[in-house]
mmCIF file with all atom_site columns, C-alpha atoms in Angstrom:
data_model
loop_
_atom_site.group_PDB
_atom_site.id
_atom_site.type_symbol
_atom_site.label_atom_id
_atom_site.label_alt_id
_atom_site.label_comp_id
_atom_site.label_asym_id
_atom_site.label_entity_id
_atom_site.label_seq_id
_atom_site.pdbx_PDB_ins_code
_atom_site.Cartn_x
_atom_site.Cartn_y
_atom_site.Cartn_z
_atom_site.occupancy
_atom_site.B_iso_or_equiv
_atom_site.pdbx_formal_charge
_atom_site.auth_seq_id
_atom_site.auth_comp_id
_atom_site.auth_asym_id
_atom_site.auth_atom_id
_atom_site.pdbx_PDB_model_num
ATOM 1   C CA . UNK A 1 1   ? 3.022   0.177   -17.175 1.00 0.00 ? 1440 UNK A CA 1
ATOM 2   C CA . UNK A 1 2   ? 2.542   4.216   -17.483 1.00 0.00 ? 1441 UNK A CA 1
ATOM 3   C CA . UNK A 1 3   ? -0.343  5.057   -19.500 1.00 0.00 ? 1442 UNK A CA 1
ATOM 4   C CA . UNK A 1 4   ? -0.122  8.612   -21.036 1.00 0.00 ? 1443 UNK A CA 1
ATOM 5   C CA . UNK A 1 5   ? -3.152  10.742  -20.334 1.00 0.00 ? 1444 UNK A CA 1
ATOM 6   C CA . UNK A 1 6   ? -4.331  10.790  -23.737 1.00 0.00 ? 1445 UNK A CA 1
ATOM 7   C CA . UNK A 1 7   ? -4.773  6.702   -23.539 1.00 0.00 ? 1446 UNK A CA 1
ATOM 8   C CA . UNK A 1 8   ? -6.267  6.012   -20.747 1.00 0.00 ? 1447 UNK A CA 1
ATOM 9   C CA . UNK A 1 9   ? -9.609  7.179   -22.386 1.00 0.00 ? 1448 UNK A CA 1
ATOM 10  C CA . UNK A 1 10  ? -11.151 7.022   -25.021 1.00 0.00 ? 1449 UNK A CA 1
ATOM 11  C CA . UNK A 1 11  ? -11.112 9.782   -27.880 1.00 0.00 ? 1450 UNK A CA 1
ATOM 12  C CA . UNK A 1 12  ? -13.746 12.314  -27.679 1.00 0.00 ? 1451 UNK A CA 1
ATOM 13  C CA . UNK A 1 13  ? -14.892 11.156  -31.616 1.00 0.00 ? 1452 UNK A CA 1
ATOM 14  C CA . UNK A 1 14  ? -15.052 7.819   -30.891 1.00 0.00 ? 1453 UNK A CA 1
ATOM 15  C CA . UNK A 1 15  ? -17.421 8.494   -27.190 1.00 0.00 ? 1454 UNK A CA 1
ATOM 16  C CA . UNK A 1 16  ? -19.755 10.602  -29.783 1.00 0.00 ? 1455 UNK A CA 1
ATOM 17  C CA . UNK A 1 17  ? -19.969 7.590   -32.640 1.00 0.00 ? 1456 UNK A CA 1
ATOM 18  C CA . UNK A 1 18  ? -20.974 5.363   -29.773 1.00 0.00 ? 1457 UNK A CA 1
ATOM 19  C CA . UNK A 1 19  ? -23.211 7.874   -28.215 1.00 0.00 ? 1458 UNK A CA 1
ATOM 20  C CA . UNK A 1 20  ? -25.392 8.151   -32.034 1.00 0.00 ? 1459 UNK A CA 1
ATOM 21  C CA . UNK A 1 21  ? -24.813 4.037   -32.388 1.00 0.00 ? 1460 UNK A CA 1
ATOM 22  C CA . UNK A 1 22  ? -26.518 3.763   -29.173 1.00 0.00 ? 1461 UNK A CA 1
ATOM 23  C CA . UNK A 1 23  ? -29.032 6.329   -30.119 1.00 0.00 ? 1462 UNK A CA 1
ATOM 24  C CA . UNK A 1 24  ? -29.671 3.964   -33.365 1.00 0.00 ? 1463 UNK A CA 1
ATOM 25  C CA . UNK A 1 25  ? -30.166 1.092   -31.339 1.00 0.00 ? 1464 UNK A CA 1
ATOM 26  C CA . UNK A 1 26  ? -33.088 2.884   -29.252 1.00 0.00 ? 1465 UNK A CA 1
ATOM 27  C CA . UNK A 1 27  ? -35.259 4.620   -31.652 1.00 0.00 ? 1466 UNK A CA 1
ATOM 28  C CA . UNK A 1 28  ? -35.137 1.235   -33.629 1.00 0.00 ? 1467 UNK A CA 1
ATOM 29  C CA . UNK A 1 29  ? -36.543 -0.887  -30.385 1.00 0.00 ? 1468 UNK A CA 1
ATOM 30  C CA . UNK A 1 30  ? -39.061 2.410   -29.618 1.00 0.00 ? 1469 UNK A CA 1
ATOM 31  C CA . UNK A 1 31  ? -40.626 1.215   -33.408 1.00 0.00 ? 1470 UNK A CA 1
ATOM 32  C CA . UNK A 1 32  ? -41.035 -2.301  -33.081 1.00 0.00 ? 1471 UNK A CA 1
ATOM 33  C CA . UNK A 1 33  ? -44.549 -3.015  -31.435 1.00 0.00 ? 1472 UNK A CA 1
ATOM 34  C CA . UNK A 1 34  ? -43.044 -5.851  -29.090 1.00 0.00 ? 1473 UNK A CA 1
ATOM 35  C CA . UNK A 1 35  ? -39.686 -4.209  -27.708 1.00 0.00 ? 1474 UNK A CA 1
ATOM 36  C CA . UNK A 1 36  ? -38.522 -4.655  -24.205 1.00 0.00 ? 1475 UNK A CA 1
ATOM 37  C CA . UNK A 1 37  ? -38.528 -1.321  -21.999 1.00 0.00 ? 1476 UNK A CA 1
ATOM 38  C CA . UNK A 1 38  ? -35.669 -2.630  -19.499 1.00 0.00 ? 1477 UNK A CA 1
ATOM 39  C CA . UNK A 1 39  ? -33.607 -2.946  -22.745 1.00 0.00 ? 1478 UNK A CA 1
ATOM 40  C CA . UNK A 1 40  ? -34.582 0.737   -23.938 1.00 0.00 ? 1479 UNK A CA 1
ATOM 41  C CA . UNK A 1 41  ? -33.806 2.080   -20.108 1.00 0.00 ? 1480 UNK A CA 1
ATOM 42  C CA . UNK A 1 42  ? -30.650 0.322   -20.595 1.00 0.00 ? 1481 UNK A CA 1
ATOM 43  C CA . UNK A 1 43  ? -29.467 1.558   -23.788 1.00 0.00 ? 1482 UNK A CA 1
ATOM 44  C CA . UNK A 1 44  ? -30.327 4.565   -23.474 1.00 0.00 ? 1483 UNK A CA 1
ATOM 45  C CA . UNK A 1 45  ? -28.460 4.993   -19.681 1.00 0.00 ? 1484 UNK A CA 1
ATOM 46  C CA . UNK A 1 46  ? -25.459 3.879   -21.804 1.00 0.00 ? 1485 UNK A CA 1
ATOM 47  C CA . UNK A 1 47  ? -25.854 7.616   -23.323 1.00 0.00 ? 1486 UNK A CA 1
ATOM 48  C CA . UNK A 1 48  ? -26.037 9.643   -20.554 1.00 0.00 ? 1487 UNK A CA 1
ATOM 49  C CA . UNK A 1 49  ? -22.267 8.420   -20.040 1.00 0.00 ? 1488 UNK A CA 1
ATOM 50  C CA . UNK A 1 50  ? -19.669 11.560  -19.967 1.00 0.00 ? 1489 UNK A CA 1
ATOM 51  C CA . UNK A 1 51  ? -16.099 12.071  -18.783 1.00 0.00 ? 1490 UNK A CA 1
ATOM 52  C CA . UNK A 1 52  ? -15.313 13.226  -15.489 1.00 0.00 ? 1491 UNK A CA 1
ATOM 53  C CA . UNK A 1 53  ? -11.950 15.198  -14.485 1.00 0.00 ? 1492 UNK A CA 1
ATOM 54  C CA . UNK A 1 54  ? -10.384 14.715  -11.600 1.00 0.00 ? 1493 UNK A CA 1
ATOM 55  C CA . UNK A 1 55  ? -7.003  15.903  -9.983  1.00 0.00 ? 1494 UNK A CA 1
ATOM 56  C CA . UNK A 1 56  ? -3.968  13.477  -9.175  1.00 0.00 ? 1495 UNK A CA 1
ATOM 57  C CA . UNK A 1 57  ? -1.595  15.294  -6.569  1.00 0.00 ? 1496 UNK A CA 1
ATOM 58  C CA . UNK A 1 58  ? 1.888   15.549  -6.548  1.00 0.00 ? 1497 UNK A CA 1
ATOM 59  C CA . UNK A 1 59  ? 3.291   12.870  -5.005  1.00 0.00 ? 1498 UNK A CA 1
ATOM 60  C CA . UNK A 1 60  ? 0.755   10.546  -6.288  1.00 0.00 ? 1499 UNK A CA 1
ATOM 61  C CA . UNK A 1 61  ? -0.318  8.529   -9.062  1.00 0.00 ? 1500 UNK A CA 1
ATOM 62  C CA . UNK A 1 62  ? -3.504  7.791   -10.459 1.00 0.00 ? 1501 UNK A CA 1
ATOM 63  C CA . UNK A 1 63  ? -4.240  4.063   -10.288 1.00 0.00 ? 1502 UNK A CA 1
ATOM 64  C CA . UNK A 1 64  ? -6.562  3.459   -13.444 1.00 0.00 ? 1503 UNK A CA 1
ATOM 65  C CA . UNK A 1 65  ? -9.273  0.333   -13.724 1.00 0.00 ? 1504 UNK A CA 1
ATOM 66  C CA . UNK A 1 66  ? -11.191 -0.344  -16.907 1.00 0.00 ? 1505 UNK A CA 1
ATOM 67  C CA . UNK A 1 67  ? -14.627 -2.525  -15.594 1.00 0.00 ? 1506 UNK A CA 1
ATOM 68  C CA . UNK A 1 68  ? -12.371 -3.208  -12.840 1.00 0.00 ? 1507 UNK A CA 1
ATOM 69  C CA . UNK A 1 69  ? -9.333  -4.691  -13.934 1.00 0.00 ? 1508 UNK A CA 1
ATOM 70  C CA . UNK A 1 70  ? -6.022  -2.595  -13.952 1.00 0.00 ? 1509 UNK A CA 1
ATOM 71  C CA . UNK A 1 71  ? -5.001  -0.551  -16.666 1.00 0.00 ? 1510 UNK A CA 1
ATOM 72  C CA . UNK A 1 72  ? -1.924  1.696   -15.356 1.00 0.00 ? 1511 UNK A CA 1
ATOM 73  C CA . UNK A 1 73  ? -1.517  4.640   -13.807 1.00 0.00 ? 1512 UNK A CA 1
ATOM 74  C CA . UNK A 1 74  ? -1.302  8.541   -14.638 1.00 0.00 ? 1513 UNK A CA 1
ATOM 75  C CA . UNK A 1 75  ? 1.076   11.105  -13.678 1.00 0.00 ? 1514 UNK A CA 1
ATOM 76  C CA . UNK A 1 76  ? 0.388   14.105  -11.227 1.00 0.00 ? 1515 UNK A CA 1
ATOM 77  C CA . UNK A 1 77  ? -2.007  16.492  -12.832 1.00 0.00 ? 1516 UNK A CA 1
ATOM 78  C CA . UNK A 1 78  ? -5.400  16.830  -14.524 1.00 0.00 ? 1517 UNK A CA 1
ATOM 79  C CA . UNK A 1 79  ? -6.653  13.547  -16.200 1.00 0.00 ? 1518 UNK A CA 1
ATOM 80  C CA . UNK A 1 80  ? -9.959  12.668  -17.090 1.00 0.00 ? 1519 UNK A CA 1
ATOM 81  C CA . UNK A 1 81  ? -11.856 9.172   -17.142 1.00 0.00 ? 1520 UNK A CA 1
ATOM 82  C CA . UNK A 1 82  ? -15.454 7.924   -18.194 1.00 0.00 ? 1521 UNK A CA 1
ATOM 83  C CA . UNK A 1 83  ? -17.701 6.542   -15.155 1.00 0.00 ? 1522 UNK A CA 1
ATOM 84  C CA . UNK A 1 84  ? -18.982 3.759   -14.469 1.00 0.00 ? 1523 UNK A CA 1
ATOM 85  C CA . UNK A 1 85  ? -16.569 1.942   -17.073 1.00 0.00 ? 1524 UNK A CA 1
ATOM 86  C CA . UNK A 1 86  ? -13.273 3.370   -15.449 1.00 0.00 ? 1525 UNK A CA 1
ATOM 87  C CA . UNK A 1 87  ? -11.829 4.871   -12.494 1.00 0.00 ? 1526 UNK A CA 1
ATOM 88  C CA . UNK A 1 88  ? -8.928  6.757   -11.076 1.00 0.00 ? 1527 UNK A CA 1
ATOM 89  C CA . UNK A 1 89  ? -8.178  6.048   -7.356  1.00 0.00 ? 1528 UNK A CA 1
ATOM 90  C CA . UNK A 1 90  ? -5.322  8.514   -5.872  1.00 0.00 ? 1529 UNK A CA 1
ATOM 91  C CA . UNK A 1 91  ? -2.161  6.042   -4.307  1.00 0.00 ? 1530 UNK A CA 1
ATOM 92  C CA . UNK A 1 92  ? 0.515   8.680   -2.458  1.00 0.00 ? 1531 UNK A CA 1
ATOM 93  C CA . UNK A 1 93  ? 4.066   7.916   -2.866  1.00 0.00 ? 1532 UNK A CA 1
ATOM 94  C CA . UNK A 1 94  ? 5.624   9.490   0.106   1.00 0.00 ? 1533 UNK A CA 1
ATOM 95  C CA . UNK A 1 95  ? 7.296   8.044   2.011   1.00 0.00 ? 1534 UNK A CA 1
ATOM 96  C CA . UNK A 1 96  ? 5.149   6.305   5.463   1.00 0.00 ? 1535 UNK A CA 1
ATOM 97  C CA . UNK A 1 97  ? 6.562   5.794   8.813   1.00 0.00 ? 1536 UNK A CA 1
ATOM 98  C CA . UNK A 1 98  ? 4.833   2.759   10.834  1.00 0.00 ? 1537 UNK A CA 1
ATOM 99  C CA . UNK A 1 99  ? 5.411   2.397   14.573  1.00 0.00 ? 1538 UNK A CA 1
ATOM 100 C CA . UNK A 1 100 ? 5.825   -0.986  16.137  1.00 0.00 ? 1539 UNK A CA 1
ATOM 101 C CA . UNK A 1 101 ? 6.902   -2.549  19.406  1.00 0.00 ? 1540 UNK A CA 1
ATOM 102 C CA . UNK A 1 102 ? 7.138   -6.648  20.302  1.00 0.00 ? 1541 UNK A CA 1
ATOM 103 C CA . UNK A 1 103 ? 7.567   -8.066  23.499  1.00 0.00 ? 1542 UNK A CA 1
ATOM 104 C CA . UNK A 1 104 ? 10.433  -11.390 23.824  1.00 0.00 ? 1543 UNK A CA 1
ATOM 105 C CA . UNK A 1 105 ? 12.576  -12.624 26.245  1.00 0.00 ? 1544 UNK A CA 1
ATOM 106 C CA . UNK A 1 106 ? 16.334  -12.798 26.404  1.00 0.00 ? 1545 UNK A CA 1
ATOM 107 C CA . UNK A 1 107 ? 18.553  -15.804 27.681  1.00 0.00 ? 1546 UNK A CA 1
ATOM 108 C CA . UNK A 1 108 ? 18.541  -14.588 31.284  1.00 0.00 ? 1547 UNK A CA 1
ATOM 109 C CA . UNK A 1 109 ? 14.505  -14.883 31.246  1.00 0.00 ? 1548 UNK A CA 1
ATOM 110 C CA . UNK A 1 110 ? 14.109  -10.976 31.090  1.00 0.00 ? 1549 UNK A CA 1
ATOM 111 C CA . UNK A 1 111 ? 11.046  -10.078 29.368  1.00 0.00 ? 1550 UNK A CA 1
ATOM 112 C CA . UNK A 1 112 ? 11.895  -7.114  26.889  1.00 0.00 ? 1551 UNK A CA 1
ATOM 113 C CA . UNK A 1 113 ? 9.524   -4.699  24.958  1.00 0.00 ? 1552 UNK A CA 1
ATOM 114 C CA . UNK A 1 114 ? 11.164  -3.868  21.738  1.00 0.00 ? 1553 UNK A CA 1
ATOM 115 C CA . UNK A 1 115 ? 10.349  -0.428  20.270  1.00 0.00 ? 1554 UNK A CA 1
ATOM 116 C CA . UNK A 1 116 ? 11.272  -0.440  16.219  1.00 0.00 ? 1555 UNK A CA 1
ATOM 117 C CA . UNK A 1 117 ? 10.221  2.268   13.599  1.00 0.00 ? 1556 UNK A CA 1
ATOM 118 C CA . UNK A 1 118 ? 10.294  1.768   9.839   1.00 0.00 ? 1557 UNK A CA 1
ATOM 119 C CA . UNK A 1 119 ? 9.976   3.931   6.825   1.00 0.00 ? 1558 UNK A CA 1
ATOM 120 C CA . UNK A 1 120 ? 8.952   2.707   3.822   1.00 0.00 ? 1559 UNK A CA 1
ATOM 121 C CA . UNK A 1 121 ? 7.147   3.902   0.438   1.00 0.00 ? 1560 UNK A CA 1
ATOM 122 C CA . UNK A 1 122 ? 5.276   2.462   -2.505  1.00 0.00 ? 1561 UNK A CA 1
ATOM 123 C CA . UNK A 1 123 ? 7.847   1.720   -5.526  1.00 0.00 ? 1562 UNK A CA 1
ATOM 124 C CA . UNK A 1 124 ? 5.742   3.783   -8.491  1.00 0.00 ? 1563 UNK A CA 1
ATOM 125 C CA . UNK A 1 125 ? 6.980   1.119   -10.883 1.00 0.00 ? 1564 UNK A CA 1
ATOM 126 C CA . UNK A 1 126 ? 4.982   -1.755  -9.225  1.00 0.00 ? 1565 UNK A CA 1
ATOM 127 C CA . UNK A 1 127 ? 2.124   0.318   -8.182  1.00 0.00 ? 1566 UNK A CA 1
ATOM 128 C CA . UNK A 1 128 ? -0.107  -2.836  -9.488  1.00 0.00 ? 1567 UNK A CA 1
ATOM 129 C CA . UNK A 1 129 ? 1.231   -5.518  -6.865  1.00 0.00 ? 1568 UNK A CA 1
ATOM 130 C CA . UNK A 1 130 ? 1.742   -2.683  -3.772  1.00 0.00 ? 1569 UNK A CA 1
ATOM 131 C CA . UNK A 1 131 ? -2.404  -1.689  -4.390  1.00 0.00 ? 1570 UNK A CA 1
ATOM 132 C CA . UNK A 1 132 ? -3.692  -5.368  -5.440  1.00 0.00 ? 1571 UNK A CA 1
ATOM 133 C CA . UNK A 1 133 ? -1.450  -7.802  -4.102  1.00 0.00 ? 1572 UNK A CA 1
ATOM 134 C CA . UNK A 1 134 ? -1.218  -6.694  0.095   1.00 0.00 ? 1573 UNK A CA 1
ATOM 135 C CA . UNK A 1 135 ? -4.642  -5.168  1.795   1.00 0.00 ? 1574 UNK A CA 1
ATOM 136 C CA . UNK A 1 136 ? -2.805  -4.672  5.071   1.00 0.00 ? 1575 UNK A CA 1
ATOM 137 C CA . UNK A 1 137 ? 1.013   -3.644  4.595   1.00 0.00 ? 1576 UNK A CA 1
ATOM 138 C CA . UNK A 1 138 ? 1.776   -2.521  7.794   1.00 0.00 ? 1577 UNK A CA 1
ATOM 139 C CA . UNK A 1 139 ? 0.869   -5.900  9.580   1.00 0.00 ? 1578 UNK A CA 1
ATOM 140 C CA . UNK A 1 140 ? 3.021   -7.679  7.071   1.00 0.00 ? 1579 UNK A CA 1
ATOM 141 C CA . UNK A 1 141 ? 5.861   -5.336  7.610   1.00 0.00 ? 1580 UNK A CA 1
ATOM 142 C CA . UNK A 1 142 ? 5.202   -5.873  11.507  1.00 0.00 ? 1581 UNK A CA 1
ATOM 143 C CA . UNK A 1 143 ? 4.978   -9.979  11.626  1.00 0.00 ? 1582 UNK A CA 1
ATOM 144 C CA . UNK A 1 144 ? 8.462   -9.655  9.981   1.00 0.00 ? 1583 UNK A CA 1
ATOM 145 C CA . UNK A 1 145 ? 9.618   -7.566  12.234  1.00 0.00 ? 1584 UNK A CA 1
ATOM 146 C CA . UNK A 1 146 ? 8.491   -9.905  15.341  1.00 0.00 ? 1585 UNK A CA 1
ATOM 147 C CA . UNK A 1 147 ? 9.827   -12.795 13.278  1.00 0.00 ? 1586 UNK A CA 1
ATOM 148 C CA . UNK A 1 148 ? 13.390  -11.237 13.509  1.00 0.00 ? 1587 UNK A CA 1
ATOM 149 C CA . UNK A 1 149 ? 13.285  -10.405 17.165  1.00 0.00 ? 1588 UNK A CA 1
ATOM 150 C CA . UNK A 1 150 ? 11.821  -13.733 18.677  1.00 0.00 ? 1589 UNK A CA 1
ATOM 151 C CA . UNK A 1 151 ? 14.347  -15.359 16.795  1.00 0.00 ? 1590 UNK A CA 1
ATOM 152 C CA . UNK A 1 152 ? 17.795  -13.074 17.538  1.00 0.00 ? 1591 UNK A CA 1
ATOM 153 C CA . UNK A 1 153 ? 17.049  -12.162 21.306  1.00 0.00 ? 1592 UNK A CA 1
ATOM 154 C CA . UNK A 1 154 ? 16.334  -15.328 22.712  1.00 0.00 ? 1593 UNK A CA 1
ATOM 155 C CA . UNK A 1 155 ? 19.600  -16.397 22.037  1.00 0.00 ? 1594 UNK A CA 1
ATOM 156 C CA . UNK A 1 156 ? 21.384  -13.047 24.322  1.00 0.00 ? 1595 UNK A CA 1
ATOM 157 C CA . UNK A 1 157 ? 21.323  -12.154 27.725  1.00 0.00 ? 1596 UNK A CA 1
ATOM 158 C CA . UNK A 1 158 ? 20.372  -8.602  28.451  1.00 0.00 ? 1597 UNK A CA 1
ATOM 159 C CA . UNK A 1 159 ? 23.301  -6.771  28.183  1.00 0.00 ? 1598 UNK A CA 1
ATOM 160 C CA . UNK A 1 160 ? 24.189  -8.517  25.219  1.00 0.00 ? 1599 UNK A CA 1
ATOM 161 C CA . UNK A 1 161 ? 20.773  -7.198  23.655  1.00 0.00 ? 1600 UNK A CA 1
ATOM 162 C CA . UNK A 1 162 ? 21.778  -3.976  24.479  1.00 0.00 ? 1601 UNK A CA 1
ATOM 163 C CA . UNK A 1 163 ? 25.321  -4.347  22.011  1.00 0.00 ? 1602 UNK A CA 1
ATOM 164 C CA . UNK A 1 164 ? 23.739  -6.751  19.182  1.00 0.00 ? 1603 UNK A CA 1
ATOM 165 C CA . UNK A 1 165 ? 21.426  -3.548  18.521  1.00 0.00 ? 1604 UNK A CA 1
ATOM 166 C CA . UNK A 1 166 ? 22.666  -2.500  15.223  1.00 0.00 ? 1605 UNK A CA 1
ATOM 167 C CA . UNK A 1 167 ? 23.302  -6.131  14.085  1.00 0.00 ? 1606 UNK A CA 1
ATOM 168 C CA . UNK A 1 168 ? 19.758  -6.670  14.923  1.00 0.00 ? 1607 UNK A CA 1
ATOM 169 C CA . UNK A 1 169 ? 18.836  -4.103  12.902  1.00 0.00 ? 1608 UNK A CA 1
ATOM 170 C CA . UNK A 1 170 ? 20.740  -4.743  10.021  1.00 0.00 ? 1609 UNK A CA 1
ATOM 171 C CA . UNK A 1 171 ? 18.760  -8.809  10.228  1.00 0.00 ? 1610 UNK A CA 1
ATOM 172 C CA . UNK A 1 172 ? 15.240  -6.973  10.438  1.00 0.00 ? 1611 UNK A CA 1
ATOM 173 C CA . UNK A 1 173 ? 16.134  -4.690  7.161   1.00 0.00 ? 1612 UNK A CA 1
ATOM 174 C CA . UNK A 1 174 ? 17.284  -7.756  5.028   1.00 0.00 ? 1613 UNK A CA 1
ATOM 175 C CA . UNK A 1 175 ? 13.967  -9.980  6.429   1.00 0.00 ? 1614 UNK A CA 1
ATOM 176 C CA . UNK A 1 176 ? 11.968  -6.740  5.857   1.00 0.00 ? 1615 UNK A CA 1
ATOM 177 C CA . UNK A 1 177 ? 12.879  -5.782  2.276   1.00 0.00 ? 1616 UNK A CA 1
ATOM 178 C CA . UNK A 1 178 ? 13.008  -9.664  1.158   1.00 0.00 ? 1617 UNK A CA 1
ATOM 179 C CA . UNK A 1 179 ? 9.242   -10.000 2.003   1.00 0.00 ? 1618 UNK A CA 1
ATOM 180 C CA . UNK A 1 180 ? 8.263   -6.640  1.005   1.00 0.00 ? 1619 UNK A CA 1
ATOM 181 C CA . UNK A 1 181 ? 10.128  -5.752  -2.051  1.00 0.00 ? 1620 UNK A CA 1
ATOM 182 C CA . UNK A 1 182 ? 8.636   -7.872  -5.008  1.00 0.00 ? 1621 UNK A CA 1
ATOM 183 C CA . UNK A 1 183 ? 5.265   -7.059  -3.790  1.00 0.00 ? 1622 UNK A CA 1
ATOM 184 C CA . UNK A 1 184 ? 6.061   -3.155  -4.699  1.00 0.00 ? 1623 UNK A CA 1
ATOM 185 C CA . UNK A 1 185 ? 6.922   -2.101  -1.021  1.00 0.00 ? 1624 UNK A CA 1
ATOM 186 C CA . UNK A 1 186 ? 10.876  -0.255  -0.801  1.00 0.00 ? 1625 UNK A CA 1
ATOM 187 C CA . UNK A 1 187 ? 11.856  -0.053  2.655   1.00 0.00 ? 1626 UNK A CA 1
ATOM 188 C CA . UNK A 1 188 ? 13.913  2.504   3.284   1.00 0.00 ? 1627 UNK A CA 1
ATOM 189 C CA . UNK A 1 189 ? 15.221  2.213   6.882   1.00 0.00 ? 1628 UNK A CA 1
ATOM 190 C CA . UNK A 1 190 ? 14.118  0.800   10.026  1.00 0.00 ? 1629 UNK A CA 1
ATOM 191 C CA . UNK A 1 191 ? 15.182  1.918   13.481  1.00 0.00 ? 1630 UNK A CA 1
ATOM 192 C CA . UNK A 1 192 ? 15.334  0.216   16.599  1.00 0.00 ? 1631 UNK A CA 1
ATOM 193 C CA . UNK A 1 193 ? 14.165  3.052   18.923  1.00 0.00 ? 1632 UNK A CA 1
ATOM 194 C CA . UNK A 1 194 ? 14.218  1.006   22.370  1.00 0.00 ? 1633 UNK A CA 1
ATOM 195 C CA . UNK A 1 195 ? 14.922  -1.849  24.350  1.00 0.00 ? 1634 UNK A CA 1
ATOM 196 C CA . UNK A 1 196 ? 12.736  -1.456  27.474  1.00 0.00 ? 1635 UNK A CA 1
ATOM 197 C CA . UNK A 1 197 ? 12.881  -4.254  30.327  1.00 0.00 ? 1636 UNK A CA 1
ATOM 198 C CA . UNK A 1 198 ? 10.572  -5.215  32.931  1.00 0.00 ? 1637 UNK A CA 1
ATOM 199 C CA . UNK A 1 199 ? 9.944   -2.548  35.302  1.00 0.00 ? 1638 UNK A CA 1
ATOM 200 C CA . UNK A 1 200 ? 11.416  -4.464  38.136  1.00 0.00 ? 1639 UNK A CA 1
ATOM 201 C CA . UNK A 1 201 ? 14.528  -5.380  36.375  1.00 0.00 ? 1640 UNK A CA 1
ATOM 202 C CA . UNK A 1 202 ? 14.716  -1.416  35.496  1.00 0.00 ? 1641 UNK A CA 1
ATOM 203 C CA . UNK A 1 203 ? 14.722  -0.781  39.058  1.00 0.00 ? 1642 UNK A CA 1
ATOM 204 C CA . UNK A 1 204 ? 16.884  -3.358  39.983  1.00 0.00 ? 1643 UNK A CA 1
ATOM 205 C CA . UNK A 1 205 ? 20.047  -2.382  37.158  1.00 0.00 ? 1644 UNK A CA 1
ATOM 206 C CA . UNK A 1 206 ? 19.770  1.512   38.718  1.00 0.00 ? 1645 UNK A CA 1
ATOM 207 C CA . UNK A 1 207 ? 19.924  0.055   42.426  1.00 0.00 ? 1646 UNK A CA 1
ATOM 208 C CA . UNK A 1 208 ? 23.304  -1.937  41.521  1.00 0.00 ? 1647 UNK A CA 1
ATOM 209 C CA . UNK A 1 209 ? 24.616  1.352   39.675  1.00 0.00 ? 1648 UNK A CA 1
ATOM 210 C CA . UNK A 1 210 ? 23.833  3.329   42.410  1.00 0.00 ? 1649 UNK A CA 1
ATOM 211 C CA . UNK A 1 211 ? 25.644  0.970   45.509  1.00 0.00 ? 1650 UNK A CA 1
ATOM 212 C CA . UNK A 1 212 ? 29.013  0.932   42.534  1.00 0.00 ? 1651 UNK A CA 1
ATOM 213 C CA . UNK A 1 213 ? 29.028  4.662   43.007  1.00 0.00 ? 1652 UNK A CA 1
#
C-alpha cells in the first residue's frame, strides 16, 4: 500500500514524549544503589535517536521497513525516517533491458545460438513481492526464456527457425509475463535479436548461395 509521507513516521510530539519517558526511566535507575549500567547505556542510546532526511528520485519509490518488516513505500521527493527503527531503500522504476542468448539445436542437428533481449520494469503497485519475493530477476526472466527455446526449436529445421521467429516470440512473452507478473515484474517486450548457426554451417549456406548465382 502507499504510505503518505506524513505516516510513515512518527509525529515530532510523540518522538519528544518518548524522548522525556526515556529520560524518566534513566535518572530513576541512576538513583537506585543496585541499577544495571548496560540497562542505563541502553536507555539512554534510545535518546540519542533523531530523524534523518533523505531524497527519493524521480522515477523511484522509497521502499519503507519498520524493524525490518515492510511498511510501504513513498513517493519521489523529500521524506524523512528515524534510524535504526526504519529505513528507506531507493527501488527505480524505469524501465531495464536484460541481454540474453541460449544455445539449442534444431531438427536437422544444427546447433543454434539464440540472441533475445527483454525489457521489463518493476510494477509500483507490487513493489513488496518485486523487492522481497525474487533476489535474482534477471536469471528467472532468462531460465524462462531457455525454457521456451529448447522446447519450440527442437521441433524445426533451420530454415524453419528462421520463419517461426515471431511466433517464437510471441510463446517466450506469454511464458515470460506468466512467471513474472504476480511476483511484481511487467514485461514489456522481448525481442529476438538473432539466430546465429554454427560457423561451419554459416559458411556452408553462403557457399550454396554463391554456386545458385
Amino acid at each position: 500500500p502507499k504510505l503518505p509521507l506524513a505516516s510513515a513516521l512518527p509525529r515530532p510530539e510523540q518522538q519528544h514524549r518518548c524522548v522525556l519517558r526515556e529520560r524518566e526511566k534513566v535518572a530513576k535507575m541512576s538513583d537506585s544503589d543496585d541499577y544495571d549500567t548496560t540497562l542505563v547505556e541502553q536507555a539512554t542510546s534510545t535518546t540519542s535517536m533523531g530523524l534523518c532526511p533523505m531524497c527519493v528520485p524521480t522515477g523511484s519509490v522509497g521502499v519503507v521497513q519498520c524493524f525490518g518488516k515492510f511498511q510501504g513505500y513513498v513517493e519521489p521527493g523529500l521524506t524523512c525516517f528515524c534510524p535504526p527503527v526504519s529505513t528507506v531503500t531507493n527501488v527505480s522504476l524505469a524501465v531495464r533491458q536484460s541481454v540474453g542468448s541460449t544455445e539449442c539445436k534444431t531438427k536437422d542437428n544444427v546447433t543454434l545460438t539464440i540472441m533475445t533481449a527483454v525489457q521489463y520494469k518493476i510494477n509500483k503497485k507490487m513493489v513488496k513481492q518485486a523487492v522481497f519475493e525474487i533476489i535474482n530477476p534477471e536469471a528467472q526472466i532468462q531460465a524462462h526464456i531457455d525454457d521456451v527455446l529448447r522446447s519450440t526449436l527442437p521441433s524445426m529445421d533451420l530454415d524453419a527457425a528462421y520463419e517461426a521467429k515471431e511466433r517464437v516470440t510471441r510463446s517466450m512473452i506469454q511464458a515470460v509475463k506468466a512467471a513474472m507478473e504476480p511476483h511484481g515484474y511487467e514485461i514489456i517486450n522481448i525481442l529476438l535479436t538473432d539466430l546465429r548457426p554454427e560457423r561451419s554451417v554459416l559458411d556452408a549456406m553462403n557457399a550454396i548461395n554463391a554456386s545458385r548465382r
